[in-house]
Short mmCIF file of C-alpha atoms and ligand atoms in Angstrom, two decimals:
data_model
loop_
_atom_site.label_atom_id
_atom_site.label_comp_id
_atom_site.label_asym_id
_atom_site.label_seq_id
_atom_site.Cartn_x
_atom_site.Cartn_y
_atom_site.Cartn_z
CA MET D 247 23.82 -16.16 -7.67
CA GLU D 248 21.64 -13.86 -5.93
CA LYS D 249 18.03 -12.88 -7.95
CA SER D 250 18.18 -9.49 -8.32
CA THR D 251 14.68 -7.49 -7.97
CA GLY D 252 14.50 -7.42 -11.97
CA MET D 253 14.66 -11.02 -11.95
CA ILE D 254 11.84 -11.45 -9.85
CA LEU D 255 9.50 -9.61 -11.56
CA ALA D 256 10.15 -10.84 -14.53
CA HIS D 257 10.65 -14.76 -14.15
CA ALA D 258 9.55 -15.41 -10.36
CA GLY D 259 6.77 -17.92 -10.58
CA GLU D 260 6.77 -18.54 -14.07
CA GLU D 261 7.11 -21.71 -15.72
CA TYR D 262 7.00 -21.54 -19.68
CA ASP D 263 6.48 -25.21 -20.26
CA GLN D 264 3.52 -25.57 -18.26
CA TYR D 265 1.88 -23.43 -20.87
CA TYR D 266 3.08 -23.94 -24.66
CA ASN D 267 6.18 -21.81 -23.34
CA ALA D 268 4.53 -18.80 -24.13
CA ILE D 269 6.30 -15.89 -22.87
CA VAL D 270 4.02 -14.43 -21.43
CA PRO D 271 1.49 -16.54 -19.00
CA PRO D 272 -2.32 -17.05 -20.05
CA ILE D 273 -5.22 -15.33 -18.22
CA PHE D 274 -6.61 -18.56 -16.55
CA MET D 275 -10.07 -17.38 -17.47
CA ASN D 276 -11.89 -20.81 -15.51
CA SER D 277 -13.85 -21.47 -13.34
CA LEU D 278 -13.09 -24.65 -12.41
CA ASN D 279 -10.53 -27.65 -13.16
CA ILE D 280 -11.48 -30.81 -13.85
CA PHE D 281 -9.39 -34.06 -12.48
CA PRO D 282 -9.07 -37.84 -14.04
CA THR D 283 -10.55 -39.60 -11.02
CA VAL D 284 -13.08 -39.34 -8.21
CA ASP D 285 -10.18 -39.90 -5.54
CA ALA D 286 -7.82 -37.39 -7.68
CA TYR D 287 -10.73 -34.80 -6.95
CA TYR D 288 -11.17 -35.52 -2.80
CA ASP D 289 -7.17 -35.32 -2.80
CA SER D 290 -6.82 -32.13 -4.30
CA ASP D 291 -6.49 -30.31 -1.13
CA LYS D 292 -3.28 -31.42 -0.77
CA ARG D 293 -2.32 -29.64 -3.20
CA ASP D 294 0.57 -28.82 -4.60
CA ARG D 295 1.36 -25.56 -6.86
CA HIS D 296 0.17 -27.68 -9.69
CA THR D 297 -3.37 -28.72 -8.12
CA TYR D 298 -6.04 -26.12 -8.50
CA CYS D 299 -10.22 -27.17 -8.20
CA TYR D 300 -11.92 -24.05 -8.00
CA GLY D 301 -11.48 -20.42 -8.68
CA ARG D 302 -12.81 -19.19 -5.10
CA VAL D 303 -9.62 -20.83 -3.62
CA GLN D 304 -7.42 -20.16 -6.39
CA ASN D 305 -6.18 -19.55 -10.14
CA PRO D 306 -2.74 -20.28 -12.14
CA THR D 307 -2.44 -16.96 -13.31
CA VAL D 308 -2.96 -15.65 -9.47
CA ARG D 309 -0.50 -17.88 -8.53
CA ILE D 310 2.10 -16.83 -10.13
CA LEU D 311 1.67 -12.96 -9.30
CA GLU D 312 1.19 -13.98 -5.59
CA GLU D 313 4.95 -16.03 -6.16
CA LYS D 314 6.16 -13.03 -7.25
CA ILE D 315 5.22 -10.50 -4.47
CA ASN D 316 6.03 -13.03 -1.78
CA GLU D 317 9.59 -13.15 -3.23
CA LEU D 318 9.57 -9.19 -3.46
CA GLU D 319 8.88 -8.81 0.14
CA LYS D 320 10.49 -12.25 1.80
CA GLY D 321 7.45 -13.77 3.05
CA ALA D 322 6.20 -17.27 3.59
CA GLU D 323 3.48 -16.75 1.65
CA THR D 324 1.18 -14.22 -0.37
CA TYR D 325 -2.30 -13.92 -1.20
CA VAL D 326 -3.81 -11.57 -3.70
CA PHE D 327 -7.15 -9.91 -3.20
CA SER D 328 -10.39 -8.19 -4.71
CA SER D 329 -8.70 -4.89 -3.02
CA GLY D 330 -6.51 -3.25 -0.49
CA MET D 331 -9.32 -3.07 1.90
CA ALA D 332 -10.49 -7.26 1.44
CA ALA D 333 -6.43 -7.55 2.24
CA ALA D 334 -6.89 -5.54 5.31
CA THR D 335 -9.88 -6.87 6.75
CA ALA D 336 -9.05 -10.43 6.28
CA ALA D 337 -5.75 -9.47 8.26
CA VAL D 338 -7.81 -8.11 10.74
CA LEU D 339 -9.96 -11.15 10.77
CA SER D 340 -7.14 -13.61 11.20
CA ALA D 341 -5.41 -11.87 14.05
CA CYS D 342 -7.99 -10.46 16.22
CA LYS D 343 -10.84 -12.43 18.35
CA SER D 344 -13.80 -10.74 20.01
CA GLY D 345 -13.13 -8.88 23.24
CA GLY D 346 -9.69 -8.23 22.15
CA HIS D 347 -7.62 -4.98 21.34
CA VAL D 348 -6.24 -3.32 18.21
CA VAL D 349 -3.87 -0.56 18.41
CA CYS D 350 -3.56 1.64 14.86
CA VAL D 351 -1.85 4.70 13.93
CA ARG D 352 -4.26 7.39 13.87
CA THR D 353 -3.09 7.60 10.03
CA ALA D 354 -4.38 5.20 8.61
CA TYR D 355 -6.47 4.42 5.94
CA GLY D 356 -9.80 5.99 7.05
CA PRO D 357 -11.83 3.12 5.50
CA LEU D 358 -10.01 0.53 7.65
CA LYS D 359 -9.94 2.87 10.60
CA ASP D 360 -13.89 2.68 10.06
CA PHE D 361 -13.53 -0.88 9.75
CA LEU D 362 -12.04 -1.17 13.01
CA GLN D 363 -14.17 1.60 15.20
CA ASN D 364 -17.76 0.51 13.70
CA TYR D 365 -17.93 -3.14 12.27
CA CYS D 366 -14.90 -4.72 14.86
CA ARG D 367 -16.39 -2.47 18.07
CA GLU D 368 -19.86 -3.32 17.19
CA HIS D 369 -19.73 -6.97 15.95
CA MET D 370 -16.98 -8.67 17.95
CA ASN D 371 -16.31 -6.34 21.09
CA ILE D 372 -12.69 -5.06 20.16
CA ARG D 373 -11.17 -1.71 21.47
CA THR D 374 -9.32 0.44 18.89
CA THR D 375 -6.64 2.71 20.28
CA LEU D 376 -5.54 4.93 18.24
CA ILE D 377 -1.85 6.51 18.58
CA ASP D 378 0.53 9.44 16.50
CA GLY D 379 3.14 6.53 15.97
CA ASP D 380 5.75 8.79 15.62
CA ASP D 381 7.00 8.22 19.33
CA PRO D 382 7.78 4.97 20.65
CA MET D 383 7.52 5.61 23.83
CA GLU D 384 3.35 6.11 23.01
CA MET D 385 3.34 3.51 21.37
CA GLU D 386 4.56 0.89 23.92
CA GLU D 387 2.09 2.54 26.63
CA ALA D 388 -0.71 1.52 23.94
CA LEU D 389 -0.18 -1.87 23.54
CA THR D 390 -0.85 -4.70 26.42
CA GLU D 391 -1.86 -7.52 27.29
CA GLU D 392 -5.11 -7.61 25.30
CA THR D 393 -3.84 -6.01 22.21
CA GLN D 394 -3.92 -8.53 19.93
CA LEU D 395 -3.01 -6.13 16.59
CA LEU D 396 -0.88 -3.65 15.92
CA VAL D 397 -1.73 -1.32 12.78
CA LEU D 398 1.39 1.10 10.93
CA GLU D 399 1.03 2.77 7.70
CA SER D 400 4.34 4.00 7.34
CA PRO D 401 5.15 6.68 5.38
CA SER D 402 1.52 7.22 5.83
CA SER D 403 -0.52 10.18 4.29
CA VAL D 404 -0.68 12.93 4.23
CA VAL D 405 1.93 14.64 6.13
CA PHE D 406 4.55 11.35 5.68
CA HIS D 407 5.28 10.36 8.72
CA VAL D 408 7.00 7.32 9.34
CA GLN D 409 7.09 4.88 12.40
CA ASP D 410 10.01 2.87 13.52
CA ILE D 411 9.01 -0.50 12.30
CA GLU D 412 11.86 -2.80 13.82
CA ARG D 413 10.98 -1.42 17.28
CA ALA D 414 7.03 -1.41 17.13
CA ALA D 415 7.36 -5.08 16.45
CA GLU D 416 9.18 -5.46 19.31
CA ALA D 417 7.46 -4.05 21.59
CA ALA D 418 3.97 -5.90 19.96
CA HIS D 419 5.63 -9.30 20.28
CA LYS D 420 6.46 -8.53 23.66
CA LYS D 421 2.81 -8.30 24.03
CA GLY D 422 1.51 -11.13 22.05
CA ALA D 423 0.85 -9.25 19.48
CA LEU D 424 0.86 -9.10 15.85
CA VAL D 425 2.50 -6.37 13.64
CA TYR D 426 0.36 -5.58 10.18
CA ILE D 427 1.62 -2.73 7.64
CA ASP D 428 0.48 -1.00 5.01
CA ASN D 429 2.98 -0.69 2.90
CA THR D 430 1.64 0.88 -0.53
CA PHE D 431 3.67 4.18 0.00
CA CYS D 432 6.99 2.21 -0.20
CA THR D 433 6.05 -0.67 -2.21
CA PRO D 434 8.41 -4.03 -1.98
CA ILE D 435 11.14 -2.09 -3.95
CA TYR D 436 11.80 0.65 -0.92
CA GLN D 437 10.76 -1.18 2.06
CA ASN D 438 10.73 -5.10 3.05
CA PRO D 439 8.80 -4.45 7.01
CA ILE D 440 9.19 -8.58 7.40
CA GLU D 441 13.06 -8.38 7.82
CA MET D 442 11.94 -5.61 10.56
CA GLY D 443 9.47 -8.29 12.52
CA ALA D 444 6.06 -7.37 10.74
CA ASP D 445 3.96 -10.31 10.59
CA PHE D 446 1.58 -9.46 7.94
CA VAL D 447 2.54 -6.87 4.74
CA MET D 448 -0.24 -5.37 2.80
CA HIS D 449 -0.29 -3.64 -0.80
CA THR D 450 -3.17 -1.91 -2.66
CA ALA D 451 -2.35 -3.11 -6.37
CA SER D 452 -4.37 0.59 -7.59
CA LYS D 453 -1.53 2.07 -6.46
CA TYR D 454 2.36 1.52 -7.68
CA LEU D 455 1.63 -2.17 -7.83
CA GLY D 456 -0.95 -2.18 -11.05
CA GLY D 457 0.74 1.23 -12.16
CA HIS D 458 -1.63 1.64 -14.87
CA SER D 459 -4.72 2.62 -13.00
CA ASP D 460 -7.03 0.47 -14.37
CA LEU D 461 -7.53 -2.29 -11.91
CA ILE D 462 -8.39 -2.50 -8.07
CA GLY D 463 -6.65 -5.36 -6.10
CA GLY D 464 -4.43 -6.02 -3.23
CA SER D 465 -1.97 -8.17 -1.56
CA LEU D 466 -1.48 -9.44 1.74
CA THR D 467 1.83 -11.15 2.55
CA VAL D 468 2.60 -13.10 5.72
CA LYS D 469 6.52 -13.95 7.80
CA ASP D 470 4.70 -17.02 9.26
CA PRO D 471 3.22 -20.08 7.06
CA ALA D 472 0.73 -21.18 10.53
CA LEU D 473 -0.58 -17.44 9.43
CA GLY D 474 -0.52 -17.91 5.79
CA LYS D 475 -3.00 -20.90 6.45
CA LYS D 476 -5.37 -18.12 8.11
CA VAL D 477 -5.22 -15.85 5.43
CA ARG D 478 -6.09 -18.74 2.68
CA ILE D 479 -8.90 -19.71 4.47
CA MET D 480 -10.54 -16.55 5.12
CA ARG D 481 -9.90 -15.54 1.68
CA GLU D 482 -11.78 -18.56 0.74
CA GLN D 483 -14.59 -18.14 3.19
CA LEU D 484 -15.01 -14.22 2.27
CA GLY D 485 -14.91 -14.74 -1.41
CA SER D 486 -12.12 -12.14 -1.90
CA ILE D 487 -9.99 -13.55 -4.47
CA ILE D 488 -9.19 -11.28 -7.13
CA GLY D 489 -10.36 -12.24 -10.83
CA PRO D 490 -8.03 -13.67 -13.54
CA MET D 491 -7.83 -10.99 -15.66
CA GLU D 492 -7.72 -8.04 -13.14
CA GLY D 493 -4.47 -10.60 -11.92
CA TRP D 494 -2.79 -10.69 -14.96
CA LEU D 495 -3.09 -6.92 -15.24
CA MET D 496 -1.72 -6.08 -11.81
CA MET D 497 1.28 -9.07 -13.04
CA ARG D 498 2.21 -6.70 -16.49
CA GLY D 499 2.19 -4.13 -14.12
CA LEU D 500 4.30 -5.58 -11.97
CA ARG D 501 7.27 -6.11 -14.28
CA THR D 502 8.30 -2.48 -14.93
CA LEU D 503 7.47 -1.83 -11.23
CA GLU D 504 10.95 -0.92 -10.09
CA VAL D 505 11.76 1.44 -13.37
CA ARG D 506 8.11 3.21 -12.29
CA VAL D 507 8.81 3.74 -9.13
CA LYS D 508 12.30 5.10 -9.48
CA GLU D 509 10.93 7.71 -11.95
CA HIS D 510 7.98 8.72 -9.64
CA ALA D 511 10.71 9.28 -7.14
CA LYS D 512 13.39 11.12 -9.03
CA THR D 513 10.24 13.84 -10.14
CA ALA D 514 8.98 13.68 -6.84
CA LEU D 515 12.38 15.06 -4.76
CA ALA D 516 13.09 17.84 -7.83
CA ILE D 517 9.27 18.77 -7.26
CA ALA D 518 9.74 18.84 -3.79
CA GLN D 519 13.03 20.77 -3.56
CA TYR D 520 11.83 23.16 -6.10
CA LEU D 521 8.41 23.86 -3.53
CA GLU D 522 10.56 24.04 -0.46
CA GLY D 523 12.87 26.67 -2.33
CA HIS D 524 9.19 28.89 -3.29
CA THR D 525 8.36 31.91 -1.54
CA LYS D 526 4.78 31.10 -1.67
CA VAL D 527 5.16 27.58 0.03
CA ARG D 528 4.85 27.59 3.56
CA LYS D 529 5.74 23.82 3.99
CA VAL D 530 6.81 20.70 2.32
CA TYR D 531 5.81 17.04 3.61
CA TYR D 532 7.85 14.68 1.62
CA THR D 533 9.87 11.96 2.67
CA GLY D 534 12.78 12.52 0.36
CA LEU D 535 13.80 15.42 1.93
CA ALA D 536 16.59 16.58 4.02
CA SER D 537 14.93 18.64 6.32
CA HIS D 538 12.07 15.70 7.33
CA PRO D 539 11.73 15.65 10.98
CA GLN D 540 12.12 12.04 11.03
CA ARG D 541 15.21 11.63 8.95
CA GLU D 542 17.66 9.42 10.53
CA LEU D 543 14.49 7.02 10.54
CA ILE D 544 13.58 6.67 7.22
CA ILE D 545 17.20 6.56 6.09
CA LYS D 546 17.39 3.37 8.54
CA GLN D 547 14.38 1.76 7.03
CA GLN D 548 13.70 2.79 3.39
CA SER D 549 15.31 2.61 0.51
CA GLY D 550 13.66 5.06 -1.44
CA HIS D 551 10.85 7.44 -1.49
CA THR D 552 7.11 7.78 -3.08
CA GLY D 553 6.12 9.82 -5.98
CA LEU D 554 3.72 11.21 -3.59
CA LEU D 555 3.95 14.53 -1.66
CA SER D 556 2.22 17.23 -0.37
CA PHE D 557 2.68 21.25 0.51
CA GLU D 558 1.39 24.06 2.31
CA LEU D 559 0.71 27.56 0.03
CA GLU D 560 1.05 30.80 1.85
CA SER D 561 -2.58 31.09 1.11
CA THR D 562 -6.26 30.66 2.31
CA THR D 563 -8.18 27.25 1.33
CA GLU D 564 -10.11 29.39 -1.37
CA GLN D 565 -6.72 30.08 -2.91
CA ALA D 566 -5.62 26.81 -2.59
CA LYS D 567 -8.52 25.40 -4.64
CA THR D 568 -7.68 28.07 -7.18
CA PHE D 569 -4.13 26.85 -7.60
CA CYS D 570 -5.39 23.23 -7.97
CA GLN D 571 -7.96 23.95 -10.74
CA ALA D 572 -5.54 26.39 -12.36
CA LEU D 573 -3.31 22.75 -12.88
CA LYS D 574 -3.29 21.46 -16.32
CA ILE D 575 -1.20 18.65 -16.20
CA PHE D 576 -2.07 17.44 -12.60
CA LYS D 577 -5.85 16.39 -13.09
CA ILE D 578 -8.24 16.62 -9.81
CA GLY D 579 -8.60 12.95 -8.28
CA VAL D 580 -8.17 10.49 -5.59
CA SER D 581 -6.16 7.50 -5.35
CA TRP D 582 -2.42 7.75 -7.00
CA GLY D 583 0.47 5.59 -8.57
CA GLY D 584 -0.87 5.52 -11.78
CA TYR D 585 1.63 7.12 -14.85
CA GLU D 586 -0.32 10.54 -14.85
CA SER D 587 0.26 13.13 -12.23
CA LEU D 588 -2.80 13.82 -9.40
CA VAL D 589 -3.48 16.35 -7.28
CA THR D 590 -5.97 16.19 -4.25
CA MET D 591 -7.00 18.57 -1.21
CA PRO D 592 -7.66 15.72 1.65
CA TYR D 593 -8.38 17.99 4.61
CA ALA D 594 -10.12 20.89 2.58
CA ARG D 595 -13.92 19.56 4.18
CA GLU D 596 -12.46 19.32 7.78
CA THR D 597 -12.26 22.37 10.34
CA GLU D 598 -9.17 23.86 10.33
CA GLU D 599 -8.81 22.63 14.24
CA ASN D 600 -9.21 18.60 13.17
CA ALA D 601 -6.87 19.20 9.81
CA ARG D 602 -3.77 20.52 12.23
CA LYS D 603 -4.56 17.51 14.47
CA MET D 604 -4.08 15.37 11.20
CA GLY D 605 -0.65 17.57 10.87
CA ALA D 606 -1.68 19.61 8.41
CA GLY D 607 -3.73 22.96 7.48
CA GLN D 608 -7.31 22.78 5.56
CA ASN D 609 -5.10 23.93 2.88
CA VAL D 610 -2.37 21.49 2.41
CA ILE D 611 -2.19 19.96 -1.45
CA ARG D 612 -1.12 16.63 -2.12
CA ILE D 613 -0.17 15.92 -5.51
CA HIS D 614 1.01 12.59 -7.24
CA CYS D 615 4.25 13.00 -9.79
CA GLY D 616 3.24 10.79 -12.58
CA LEU D 617 5.47 10.26 -15.58
CA GLU D 618 4.72 13.39 -17.50
CA GLY D 619 7.78 14.71 -17.03
CA THR D 620 10.02 16.84 -14.03
CA LYS D 621 9.92 19.66 -16.32
CA ALA D 622 6.64 19.70 -17.84
CA LEU D 623 5.20 19.50 -14.19
CA MET D 624 7.16 22.11 -13.22
CA ASP D 625 6.27 24.41 -15.45
CA ASP D 626 2.30 23.64 -14.71
CA LEU D 627 2.95 23.91 -10.81
CA GLU D 628 5.15 27.36 -12.02
CA GLN D 629 1.84 28.87 -14.05
CA ALA D 630 -0.61 27.98 -11.44
CA PHE D 631 1.65 29.82 -9.19
CA GLN D 632 1.11 32.59 -11.62
CA LYS D 633 -2.29 32.41 -11.56
CA VAL D 634 -3.02 32.68 -8.09
CA PHE D 635 -0.34 34.50 -6.50
CA ARG D 636 0.13 36.90 -9.77
C1 PLP H 805 -6.04 3.22 -1.59
C2 PLP H 805 -5.33 2.57 -0.37
C3 PLP H 805 -5.77 1.49 0.52
C4 PLP H 805 -7.46 0.77 -0.29
O1 PLP H 805 -6.97 0.07 -1.22
P1 PLP H 805 -8.16 -0.47 -2.23
O2 PLP H 805 -7.54 -1.11 -2.79
O3 PLP H 805 -9.13 0.69 -2.83
O4 PLP H 805 -8.95 -1.61 -0.94
C5 PLP H 805 -5.26 1.36 1.45
N1 PLP H 805 -4.00 2.18 1.75
C6 PLP H 805 -3.46 3.04 0.90
C7 PLP H 805 -2.38 3.39 1.29
C8 PLP H 805 -3.64 3.18 0.07
O5 PLP H 805 -3.76 4.62 -0.69
#
């Protein structure tokens, strides 16, 4: 019997008889484990999944979580970190050597680009080439014999463009480079990049995996066990494992991942269509819309969509700010992926020229559609339109 996603979320990695048949595993809030003999302690690195030694290396609660994500992403190994950035930087440090070269999509997460362009350049002499990522030819041209890592984020904020993961992986592997992808937007429910050739799949848990806006964490899944060993050692040496409490909360969030993301996506599609039909909206950016310019590729590699979308009003940036401030249910705040609806203006402090380079105007508004109900959210948007355009 093939395991359903729901079965993985509910039961994978769990061994009830290891903890008094409790249906929910405990939070193993311990920093160390003890051994019956001196030799058993020294042999602890020949560990199987029941041998634990020290909490910076591994923790039984975290291990269960990792097995769930690993099965969902169809990887060889998964490690959970104290944040998405801890997972991302561990991937870069596992893949890259000094003097190397990285190709990275321009829309990748800002702090990761900063790490590549500042720390890695200054301290490791690693060059980074930024690309748009939409055009496979541009990507193939950017990859060289020196390239060690290709960094993707598909889809990526703010305008939700996608990259052809399979084609990108083929091109990168031809040059001997590894492929990293931030899969946070799709979650493992809607996209499994390892099946398309990716070597590293990263998620940040403050978004959908956690789902309740109450934790910081990240995961890194690898296709190849040898790479997994490097990642495990990196996490151990940088000391970036997630804490047991956050790990447990993340596991609790994960159990409802599938039902939550479907609801977020259903609401987001209805709202994207409503906005697309609105006379005061210039443009809507959402992977679920039939009008998305990369529709064919999206259907090929994603089985669903995020609850995030962006749009530009027929308005000035100041009017767009007034619109955001007029919303009552959508709260102004960064991050997303929790139960609650949020709104931001990611380019409000950019020049119009810079904003356009990143794909939208300075007035672009990004919303996360939460679980408050589609009608309530639409009514909220409608009353904000009334306030700005009356
Ligand atoms: C939030 C976010 C991150 C960063 O994750 P942290 O857990 O905050 O380090 C990375 N990528 C994407 C797409 C994000 O939205």
